[in-house]
mmCIF file with all atom_site columns, C-alpha atoms in Angstrom:
data_model
loop_
_atom_site.group_PDB
_atom_site.id
_atom_site.type_symbol
_atom_site.label_atom_id
_atom_site.label_alt_id
_atom_site.label_comp_id
_atom_site.label_asym_id
_atom_site.label_entity_id
_atom_site.label_seq_id
_atom_site.pdbx_PDB_ins_code
_atom_site.Cartn_x
_atom_site.Cartn_y
_atom_site.Cartn_z
_atom_site.occupancy
_atom_site.B_iso_or_equiv
_atom_site.pdbx_formal_charge
_atom_site.auth_seq_id
_atom_site.auth_comp_id
_atom_site.auth_asym_id
_atom_site.auth_atom_id
_atom_site.pdbx_PDB_model_num
ATOM 1   C CA . UNK A 1 1   ? -12.378 -12.149 16.888 1.00 40.00 ? 1   UNK A CA 1
ATOM 2   C CA . UNK A 1 2   ? -10.412 -15.211 15.896 1.00 45.00 ? 2   UNK A CA 1
ATOM 3   C CA . UNK A 1 3   ? -13.035 -17.923 15.873 1.00 42.00 ? 3   UNK A CA 1
ATOM 4   C CA . UNK A 1 4   ? -14.613 -16.231 13.028 1.00 36.00 ? 4   UNK A CA 1
ATOM 5   C CA . UNK A 1 5   ? -11.992 -14.731 11.086 1.00 45.00 ? 5   UNK A CA 1
ATOM 6   C CA . UNK A 1 6   ? -13.248 -16.137 7.759  1.00 44.00 ? 6   UNK A CA 1
ATOM 7   C CA . UNK A 1 7   ? -16.188 -18.243 8.429  1.00 45.00 ? 7   UNK A CA 1
ATOM 8   C CA . UNK A 1 8   ? -19.178 -16.488 10.077 1.00 44.00 ? 8   UNK A CA 1
ATOM 9   C CA . UNK A 1 9   ? -22.804 -17.467 8.362  1.00 47.00 ? 9   UNK A CA 1
ATOM 10  C CA . UNK A 1 10  ? -24.745 -14.611 9.819  1.00 55.00 ? 10  UNK A CA 1
ATOM 11  C CA . UNK A 1 11  ? -22.330 -12.137 10.326 1.00 58.00 ? 11  UNK A CA 1
ATOM 12  C CA . UNK A 1 12  ? -20.378 -12.246 6.873  1.00 62.00 ? 12  UNK A CA 1
ATOM 13  C CA . UNK A 1 13  ? -17.211 -11.273 8.705  1.00 69.00 ? 13  UNK A CA 1
ATOM 14  C CA . UNK A 1 14  ? -14.418 -8.586  8.843  1.00 79.00 ? 14  UNK A CA 1
ATOM 15  C CA . UNK A 1 15  ? -12.514 -7.401  5.555  1.00 85.00 ? 15  UNK A CA 1
ATOM 16  C CA . UNK A 1 16  ? -8.967  -7.763  5.760  1.00 89.00 ? 16  UNK A CA 1
ATOM 17  C CA . UNK A 1 17  ? -6.501  -6.077  3.717  1.00 93.00 ? 17  UNK A CA 1
ATOM 18  C CA . UNK A 1 18  ? -6.337  -8.103  0.561  1.00 94.00 ? 18  UNK A CA 1
ATOM 19  C CA . UNK A 1 19  ? -2.420  -8.977  0.356  1.00 95.00 ? 19  UNK A CA 1
ATOM 20  C CA . UNK A 1 20  ? -2.515  -10.067 4.063  1.00 95.00 ? 20  UNK A CA 1
ATOM 21  C CA . UNK A 1 21  ? -5.653  -12.070 3.494  1.00 94.00 ? 21  UNK A CA 1
ATOM 22  C CA . UNK A 1 22  ? -4.068  -13.524 0.540  1.00 96.00 ? 22  UNK A CA 1
ATOM 23  C CA . UNK A 1 23  ? -0.820  -14.675 2.566  1.00 96.00 ? 23  UNK A CA 1
ATOM 24  C CA . UNK A 1 24  ? -3.242  -15.967 5.368  1.00 95.00 ? 24  UNK A CA 1
ATOM 25  C CA . UNK A 1 25  ? -5.144  -18.221 3.050  1.00 94.00 ? 25  UNK A CA 1
ATOM 26  C CA . UNK A 1 26  ? -2.112  -19.426 1.630  1.00 95.00 ? 26  UNK A CA 1
ATOM 27  C CA . UNK A 1 27  ? -0.682  -20.604 5.037  1.00 95.00 ? 27  UNK A CA 1
ATOM 28  C CA . UNK A 1 28  ? -4.007  -21.875 5.938  1.00 92.00 ? 28  UNK A CA 1
ATOM 29  C CA . UNK A 1 29  ? -4.120  -24.226 2.765  1.00 91.00 ? 29  UNK A CA 1
ATOM 30  C CA . UNK A 1 30  ? -0.889  -25.594 3.718  1.00 87.00 ? 30  UNK A CA 1
ATOM 31  C CA . UNK A 1 31  ? -1.347  -25.968 7.130  1.00 80.00 ? 31  UNK A CA 1
ATOM 32  C CA . UNK A 1 32  ? -4.675  -27.629 6.462  1.00 67.00 ? 32  UNK A CA 1
ATOM 33  C CA . UNK A 1 33  ? -3.268  -30.194 4.492  1.00 60.00 ? 33  UNK A CA 1
ATOM 34  C CA . UNK A 1 34  ? -0.557  -30.979 7.614  1.00 61.00 ? 34  UNK A CA 1
ATOM 35  C CA . UNK A 1 35  ? -3.801  -31.112 9.822  1.00 56.00 ? 35  UNK A CA 1
ATOM 36  C CA . UNK A 1 36  ? -5.603  -33.655 7.830  1.00 51.00 ? 36  UNK A CA 1
ATOM 37  C CA . UNK A 1 37  ? -2.754  -36.228 8.679  1.00 53.00 ? 37  UNK A CA 1
ATOM 38  C CA . UNK A 1 38  ? -2.790  -35.238 12.307 1.00 54.00 ? 38  UNK A CA 1
ATOM 39  C CA . UNK A 1 39  ? -5.224  -34.114 14.892 1.00 57.00 ? 39  UNK A CA 1
ATOM 40  C CA . UNK A 1 40  ? -5.816  -30.290 14.481 1.00 50.00 ? 40  UNK A CA 1
ATOM 41  C CA . UNK A 1 41  ? -5.334  -28.081 17.121 1.00 53.00 ? 41  UNK A CA 1
ATOM 42  C CA . UNK A 1 42  ? -7.871  -25.898 18.334 1.00 69.00 ? 42  UNK A CA 1
ATOM 43  C CA . UNK A 1 43  ? -6.475  -22.989 16.583 1.00 76.00 ? 43  UNK A CA 1
ATOM 44  C CA . UNK A 1 44  ? -5.025  -23.420 13.223 1.00 84.00 ? 44  UNK A CA 1
ATOM 45  C CA . UNK A 1 45  ? -1.359  -22.263 14.165 1.00 90.00 ? 45  UNK A CA 1
ATOM 46  C CA . UNK A 1 46  ? -1.231  -23.117 17.773 1.00 88.00 ? 46  UNK A CA 1
ATOM 47  C CA . UNK A 1 47  ? 2.368   -23.545 18.731 1.00 88.00 ? 47  UNK A CA 1
ATOM 48  C CA . UNK A 1 48  ? 4.137   -22.127 15.399 1.00 92.00 ? 48  UNK A CA 1
ATOM 49  C CA . UNK A 1 49  ? 6.367   -19.693 15.159 1.00 94.00 ? 49  UNK A CA 1
ATOM 50  C CA . UNK A 1 50  ? 6.415   -17.220 12.187 1.00 96.00 ? 50  UNK A CA 1
ATOM 51  C CA . UNK A 1 51  ? 8.429   -14.221 11.049 1.00 97.00 ? 51  UNK A CA 1
ATOM 52  C CA . UNK A 1 52  ? 6.993   -11.497 8.683  1.00 97.00 ? 52  UNK A CA 1
ATOM 53  C CA . UNK A 1 53  ? 9.916   -8.965  7.794  1.00 97.00 ? 53  UNK A CA 1
ATOM 54  C CA . UNK A 1 54  ? 7.664   -5.964  6.912  1.00 93.00 ? 54  UNK A CA 1
ATOM 55  C CA . UNK A 1 55  ? 5.361   -3.850  9.027  1.00 90.00 ? 55  UNK A CA 1
ATOM 56  C CA . UNK A 1 56  ? 3.114   -1.886  6.846  1.00 91.00 ? 56  UNK A CA 1
ATOM 57  C CA . UNK A 1 57  ? -0.630  -1.523  7.863  1.00 91.00 ? 57  UNK A CA 1
ATOM 58  C CA . UNK A 1 58  ? -1.753  -3.275  4.620  1.00 90.00 ? 58  UNK A CA 1
ATOM 59  C CA . UNK A 1 59  ? 0.547   -6.255  5.154  1.00 94.00 ? 59  UNK A CA 1
ATOM 60  C CA . UNK A 1 60  ? 2.656   -6.908  7.908  1.00 93.00 ? 60  UNK A CA 1
ATOM 61  C CA . UNK A 1 61  ? 0.897   -5.671  11.086 1.00 92.00 ? 61  UNK A CA 1
ATOM 62  C CA . UNK A 1 62  ? -2.813  -7.189  10.020 1.00 93.00 ? 62  UNK A CA 1
ATOM 63  C CA . UNK A 1 63  ? -1.012  -10.403 8.853  1.00 95.00 ? 63  UNK A CA 1
ATOM 64  C CA . UNK A 1 64  ? 0.763   -10.736 12.072 1.00 93.00 ? 64  UNK A CA 1
ATOM 65  C CA . UNK A 1 65  ? -2.594  -9.804  14.157 1.00 90.00 ? 65  UNK A CA 1
ATOM 66  C CA . UNK A 1 66  ? -4.382  -12.776 12.302 1.00 91.00 ? 66  UNK A CA 1
ATOM 67  C CA . UNK A 1 67  ? -1.502  -15.237 12.654 1.00 92.00 ? 67  UNK A CA 1
ATOM 68  C CA . UNK A 1 68  ? -1.372  -14.761 16.184 1.00 90.00 ? 68  UNK A CA 1
ATOM 69  C CA . UNK A 1 69  ? -5.186  -14.760 16.846 1.00 88.00 ? 69  UNK A CA 1
ATOM 70  C CA . UNK A 1 70  ? -4.952  -18.393 15.226 1.00 89.00 ? 70  UNK A CA 1
ATOM 71  C CA . UNK A 1 71  ? -2.075  -19.170 17.740 1.00 89.00 ? 71  UNK A CA 1
ATOM 72  C CA . UNK A 1 72  ? 1.126   -18.335 16.277 1.00 91.00 ? 72  UNK A CA 1
ATOM 73  C CA . UNK A 1 73  ? 3.903   -16.704 17.991 1.00 91.00 ? 73  UNK A CA 1
ATOM 74  C CA . UNK A 1 74  ? 4.661   -13.665 15.410 1.00 93.00 ? 74  UNK A CA 1
ATOM 75  C CA . UNK A 1 75  ? 7.971   -12.105 15.010 1.00 93.00 ? 75  UNK A CA 1
ATOM 76  C CA . UNK A 1 76  ? 7.089   -8.838  13.238 1.00 93.00 ? 76  UNK A CA 1
ATOM 77  C CA . UNK A 1 77  ? 10.419  -6.978  11.849 1.00 93.00 ? 77  UNK A CA 1
ATOM 78  C CA . UNK A 1 78  ? 11.032  -3.633  9.932  1.00 91.00 ? 78  UNK A CA 1
ATOM 79  C CA . UNK A 1 79  ? 13.930  -1.509  9.850  1.00 89.00 ? 79  UNK A CA 1
ATOM 80  C CA . UNK A 1 80  ? 13.662  -0.106  13.201 1.00 87.00 ? 80  UNK A CA 1
ATOM 81  C CA . UNK A 1 81  ? 12.665  -2.764  15.758 1.00 88.00 ? 81  UNK A CA 1
ATOM 82  C CA . UNK A 1 82  ? 11.403  -6.202  16.138 1.00 90.00 ? 82  UNK A CA 1
ATOM 83  C CA . UNK A 1 83  ? 7.927   -6.729  17.754 1.00 89.00 ? 83  UNK A CA 1
ATOM 84  C CA . UNK A 1 84  ? 6.413   -10.245 19.033 1.00 89.00 ? 84  UNK A CA 1
ATOM 85  C CA . UNK A 1 85  ? 2.634   -10.933 18.783 1.00 89.00 ? 85  UNK A CA 1
ATOM 86  C CA . UNK A 1 86  ? 2.005   -13.308 21.340 1.00 87.00 ? 86  UNK A CA 1
ATOM 87  C CA . UNK A 1 87  ? -1.045  -15.821 20.907 1.00 84.00 ? 87  UNK A CA 1
ATOM 88  C CA . UNK A 1 88  ? -2.708  -14.392 23.809 1.00 73.00 ? 88  UNK A CA 1
ATOM 89  C CA . UNK A 1 89  ? -2.904  -10.901 22.115 1.00 65.00 ? 89  UNK A CA 1
ATOM 90  C CA . UNK A 1 90  ? 0.435   -9.448  23.838 1.00 67.00 ? 90  UNK A CA 1
ATOM 91  C CA . UNK A 1 91  ? 2.962   -7.488  21.969 1.00 69.00 ? 91  UNK A CA 1
ATOM 92  C CA . UNK A 1 92  ? 6.421   -7.197  23.056 1.00 67.00 ? 92  UNK A CA 1
ATOM 93  C CA . UNK A 1 93  ? 8.999   -5.025  21.692 1.00 59.00 ? 93  UNK A CA 1
ATOM 94  C CA . UNK A 1 94  ? 11.885  -7.379  21.240 1.00 51.00 ? 94  UNK A CA 1
ATOM 95  C CA . UNK A 1 95  ? 14.699  -5.040  19.907 1.00 41.00 ? 95  UNK A CA 1
ATOM 96  C CA . UNK A 1 96  ? 14.840  -2.485  22.909 1.00 43.00 ? 96  UNK A CA 1
ATOM 97  C CA . UNK A 1 97  ? 15.577  -5.470  25.183 1.00 45.00 ? 97  UNK A CA 1
ATOM 98  C CA . UNK A 1 98  ? 17.974  -6.733  22.568 1.00 43.00 ? 98  UNK A CA 1
ATOM 99  C CA . UNK A 1 99  ? 16.783  -10.272 23.157 1.00 69.00 ? 99  UNK A CA 1
ATOM 100 C CA . UNK A 1 100 ? 16.364  -11.367 19.582 1.00 84.00 ? 100 UNK A CA 1
ATOM 101 C CA . UNK A 1 101 ? 18.089  -10.532 16.306 1.00 92.00 ? 101 UNK A CA 1
ATOM 102 C CA . UNK A 1 102 ? 16.696  -11.005 12.694 1.00 95.00 ? 102 UNK A CA 1
ATOM 103 C CA . UNK A 1 103 ? 18.605  -14.135 12.088 1.00 96.00 ? 103 UNK A CA 1
ATOM 104 C CA . UNK A 1 104 ? 17.277  -15.740 15.378 1.00 95.00 ? 104 UNK A CA 1
ATOM 105 C CA . UNK A 1 105 ? 13.845  -14.988 14.511 1.00 95.00 ? 105 UNK A CA 1
ATOM 106 C CA . UNK A 1 106 ? 14.012  -16.713 11.248 1.00 97.00 ? 106 UNK A CA 1
ATOM 107 C CA . UNK A 1 107 ? 16.051  -19.721 12.436 1.00 97.00 ? 107 UNK A CA 1
ATOM 108 C CA . UNK A 1 108 ? 13.206  -19.996 14.730 1.00 95.00 ? 108 UNK A CA 1
ATOM 109 C CA . UNK A 1 109 ? 10.235  -20.016 12.051 1.00 96.00 ? 109 UNK A CA 1
ATOM 110 C CA . UNK A 1 110 ? 8.306   -22.569 10.542 1.00 95.00 ? 110 UNK A CA 1
ATOM 111 C CA . UNK A 1 111 ? 7.419   -19.747 7.936  1.00 97.00 ? 111 UNK A CA 1
ATOM 112 C CA . UNK A 1 112 ? 9.050   -16.532 6.808  1.00 98.00 ? 112 UNK A CA 1
ATOM 113 C CA . UNK A 1 113 ? 7.015   -13.951 4.898  1.00 98.00 ? 113 UNK A CA 1
ATOM 114 C CA . UNK A 1 114 ? 8.650   -10.983 3.510  1.00 97.00 ? 114 UNK A CA 1
ATOM 115 C CA . UNK A 1 115 ? 7.767   -7.750  1.788  1.00 96.00 ? 115 UNK A CA 1
ATOM 116 C CA . UNK A 1 116 ? 10.602  -5.612  1.796  1.00 96.00 ? 116 UNK A CA 1
ATOM 117 C CA . UNK A 1 117 ? 10.463  -3.753  -1.570 1.00 94.00 ? 117 UNK A CA 1
ATOM 118 C CA . UNK A 1 118 ? 14.277  -3.419  -2.050 1.00 93.00 ? 118 UNK A CA 1
ATOM 119 C CA . UNK A 1 119 ? 16.297  -5.435  -4.968 1.00 92.00 ? 119 UNK A CA 1
ATOM 120 C CA . UNK A 1 120 ? 19.378  -5.716  -2.553 1.00 95.00 ? 120 UNK A CA 1
ATOM 121 C CA . UNK A 1 121 ? 17.572  -7.175  0.533  1.00 96.00 ? 121 UNK A CA 1
ATOM 122 C CA . UNK A 1 122 ? 17.733  -10.838 0.627  1.00 97.00 ? 122 UNK A CA 1
ATOM 123 C CA . UNK A 1 123 ? 17.105  -13.257 3.847  1.00 98.00 ? 123 UNK A CA 1
ATOM 124 C CA . UNK A 1 124 ? 20.284  -15.253 3.994  1.00 98.00 ? 124 UNK A CA 1
ATOM 125 C CA . UNK A 1 125 ? 19.516  -18.840 2.770  1.00 97.00 ? 125 UNK A CA 1
ATOM 126 C CA . UNK A 1 126 ? 21.702  -20.346 5.771  1.00 97.00 ? 126 UNK A CA 1
ATOM 127 C CA . UNK A 1 127 ? 18.948  -18.692 8.184  1.00 98.00 ? 127 UNK A CA 1
ATOM 128 C CA . UNK A 1 128 ? 16.204  -21.066 6.858  1.00 98.00 ? 128 UNK A CA 1
ATOM 129 C CA . UNK A 1 129 ? 15.145  -24.093 8.811  1.00 95.00 ? 129 UNK A CA 1
ATOM 130 C CA . UNK A 1 130 ? 14.228  -27.273 7.135  1.00 93.00 ? 130 UNK A CA 1
ATOM 131 C CA . UNK A 1 131 ? 10.685  -27.475 6.178  1.00 94.00 ? 131 UNK A CA 1
ATOM 132 C CA . UNK A 1 132 ? 10.087  -23.852 6.561  1.00 96.00 ? 132 UNK A CA 1
ATOM 133 C CA . UNK A 1 133 ? 7.513   -22.254 4.197  1.00 96.00 ? 133 UNK A CA 1
ATOM 134 C CA . UNK A 1 134 ? 8.773   -19.270 2.416  1.00 97.00 ? 134 UNK A CA 1
ATOM 135 C CA . UNK A 1 135 ? 6.496   -16.689 1.187  1.00 97.00 ? 135 UNK A CA 1
ATOM 136 C CA . UNK A 1 136 ? 7.576   -13.705 -1.178 1.00 97.00 ? 136 UNK A CA 1
ATOM 137 C CA . UNK A 1 137 ? 5.317   -10.461 -1.267 1.00 97.00 ? 137 UNK A CA 1
ATOM 138 C CA . UNK A 1 138 ? 7.745   -8.080  -2.537 1.00 95.00 ? 138 UNK A CA 1
ATOM 139 C CA . UNK A 1 139 ? 8.087   -7.611  -6.481 1.00 93.00 ? 139 UNK A CA 1
ATOM 140 C CA . UNK A 1 140 ? 11.609  -8.424  -6.139 1.00 93.00 ? 140 UNK A CA 1
ATOM 141 C CA . UNK A 1 141 ? 12.626  -11.644 -4.691 1.00 96.00 ? 141 UNK A CA 1
ATOM 142 C CA . UNK A 1 142 ? 13.887  -11.484 -0.985 1.00 97.00 ? 142 UNK A CA 1
ATOM 143 C CA . UNK A 1 143 ? 15.332  -14.869 -1.058 1.00 98.00 ? 143 UNK A CA 1
ATOM 144 C CA . UNK A 1 144 ? 18.163  -16.366 -3.478 1.00 97.00 ? 144 UNK A CA 1
ATOM 145 C CA . UNK A 1 145 ? 15.424  -18.507 -4.942 1.00 95.00 ? 145 UNK A CA 1
ATOM 146 C CA . UNK A 1 146 ? 18.315  -21.202 -6.556 1.00 96.00 ? 146 UNK A CA 1
ATOM 147 C CA . UNK A 1 147 ? 19.518  -21.685 -2.858 1.00 96.00 ? 147 UNK A CA 1
ATOM 148 C CA . UNK A 1 148 ? 16.152  -22.183 -1.239 1.00 96.00 ? 148 UNK A CA 1
ATOM 149 C CA . UNK A 1 149 ? 15.002  -24.768 -3.963 1.00 94.00 ? 149 UNK A CA 1
ATOM 150 C CA . UNK A 1 150 ? 17.896  -26.977 -2.551 1.00 95.00 ? 150 UNK A CA 1
ATOM 151 C CA . UNK A 1 151 ? 16.666  -26.721 0.962  1.00 95.00 ? 151 UNK A CA 1
ATOM 152 C CA . UNK A 1 152 ? 15.114  -29.946 2.369  1.00 94.00 ? 152 UNK A CA 1
ATOM 153 C CA . UNK A 1 153 ? 11.259  -29.700 2.785  1.00 94.00 ? 153 UNK A CA 1
ATOM 154 C CA . UNK A 1 154 ? 10.960  -25.853 2.108  1.00 96.00 ? 154 UNK A CA 1
ATOM 155 C CA . UNK A 1 155 ? 7.972   -24.825 0.071  1.00 95.00 ? 155 UNK A CA 1
ATOM 156 C CA . UNK A 1 156 ? 8.645   -21.671 -1.602 1.00 97.00 ? 156 UNK A CA 1
ATOM 157 C CA . UNK A 1 157 ? 5.888   -19.013 -2.676 1.00 97.00 ? 157 UNK A CA 1
ATOM 158 C CA . UNK A 1 158 ? 7.395   -16.626 -4.992 1.00 96.00 ? 158 UNK A CA 1
ATOM 159 C CA . UNK A 1 159 ? 4.641   -14.227 -5.728 1.00 95.00 ? 159 UNK A CA 1
ATOM 160 C CA . UNK A 1 160 ? 0.923   -14.353 -4.241 1.00 95.00 ? 160 UNK A CA 1
ATOM 161 C CA . UNK A 1 161 ? -0.629  -11.801 -6.713 1.00 92.00 ? 161 UNK A CA 1
ATOM 162 C CA . UNK A 1 162 ? -3.114  -14.228 -7.906 1.00 93.00 ? 162 UNK A CA 1
ATOM 163 C CA . UNK A 1 163 ? -4.441  -15.141 -4.377 1.00 92.00 ? 163 UNK A CA 1
ATOM 164 C CA . UNK A 1 164 ? -4.311  -11.564 -3.783 1.00 90.00 ? 164 UNK A CA 1
ATOM 165 C CA . UNK A 1 165 ? -6.803  -10.820 -6.646 1.00 93.00 ? 165 UNK A CA 1
ATOM 166 C CA . UNK A 1 166 ? -8.927  -13.545 -5.096 1.00 93.00 ? 166 UNK A CA 1
ATOM 167 C CA . UNK A 1 167 ? -8.878  -11.824 -1.552 1.00 91.00 ? 167 UNK A CA 1
ATOM 168 C CA . UNK A 1 168 ? -10.131 -8.705  -3.199 1.00 91.00 ? 168 UNK A CA 1
ATOM 169 C CA . UNK A 1 169 ? -13.003 -10.503 -5.100 1.00 91.00 ? 169 UNK A CA 1
ATOM 170 C CA . UNK A 1 170 ? -13.935 -12.187 -1.496 1.00 89.00 ? 170 UNK A CA 1
ATOM 171 C CA . UNK A 1 171 ? -13.631 -8.793  0.130  1.00 87.00 ? 171 UNK A CA 1
ATOM 172 C CA . UNK A 1 172 ? -15.790 -7.352  -2.588 1.00 89.00 ? 172 UNK A CA 1
ATOM 173 C CA . UNK A 1 173 ? -18.547 -10.241 -2.405 1.00 89.00 ? 173 UNK A CA 1
ATOM 174 C CA . UNK A 1 174 ? -18.672 -9.227  1.365  1.00 85.00 ? 174 UNK A CA 1
ATOM 175 C CA . UNK A 1 175 ? -18.899 -5.872  0.924  1.00 86.00 ? 175 UNK A CA 1
ATOM 176 C CA . UNK A 1 176 ? -21.801 -6.182  -1.956 1.00 84.00 ? 176 UNK A CA 1
ATOM 177 C CA . UNK A 1 177 ? -23.735 -9.147  0.761  1.00 82.00 ? 177 UNK A CA 1
ATOM 178 C CA . UNK A 1 178 ? -23.501 -6.472  3.594  1.00 76.00 ? 178 UNK A CA 1
ATOM 179 C CA . UNK A 1 179 ? -24.851 -3.928  1.380  1.00 74.00 ? 179 UNK A CA 1
ATOM 180 C CA . UNK A 1 180 ? -27.528 -5.561  0.265  1.00 76.00 ? 180 UNK A CA 1
ATOM 181 C CA . UNK A 1 181 ? -28.462 -7.263  3.552  1.00 72.00 ? 181 UNK A CA 1
ATOM 182 C CA . UNK A 1 182 ? -28.814 -4.052  5.384  1.00 55.00 ? 182 UNK A CA 1
ATOM 183 C CA . UNK A 1 183 ? -31.164 -2.754  2.554  1.00 61.00 ? 183 UNK A CA 1
ATOM 184 C CA . UNK A 1 184 ? -33.391 -5.408  2.876  1.00 56.00 ? 184 UNK A CA 1
ATOM 185 C CA . UNK A 1 185 ? -34.220 -5.138  6.374  1.00 54.00 ? 185 UNK A CA 1
#
């Protein structure tokens, strides 16, 4: 449940896939630094639109769910369809209705996360809005790095590996604490 995603003193909280948790933490750190300057919304990503180009069970689906639980409207794109995860927990299939293209989703997004394992896939730079956050999870960059570096206000995260290792360590600590807490009862 969304209010106790990472901070639950009694219940140590759920275990999330490490890469999805890493990307969430990166976005959370950027958002918290922005919210420090303004009044913070009730949910961390309230009113934000984000796109993830990957719908795997270890990255795309859990991340879209985690971010929508924190108020974001999420576009989840794979090779076959576009799903929209709404902040109220509703999932809409967009490709069947042909109401959005990948280009429209990316242009509307304040954050674009990619995890396409292909050397040939790139998000066209002209689709990216000013001040967007771009996170590349794939081994190969899904962005033209030299071009996005020139875009006004764009934050580009080329790799998430070290944060993913930290997320793994976090999950291991939670599992260890849960295991030993149950044995002491």
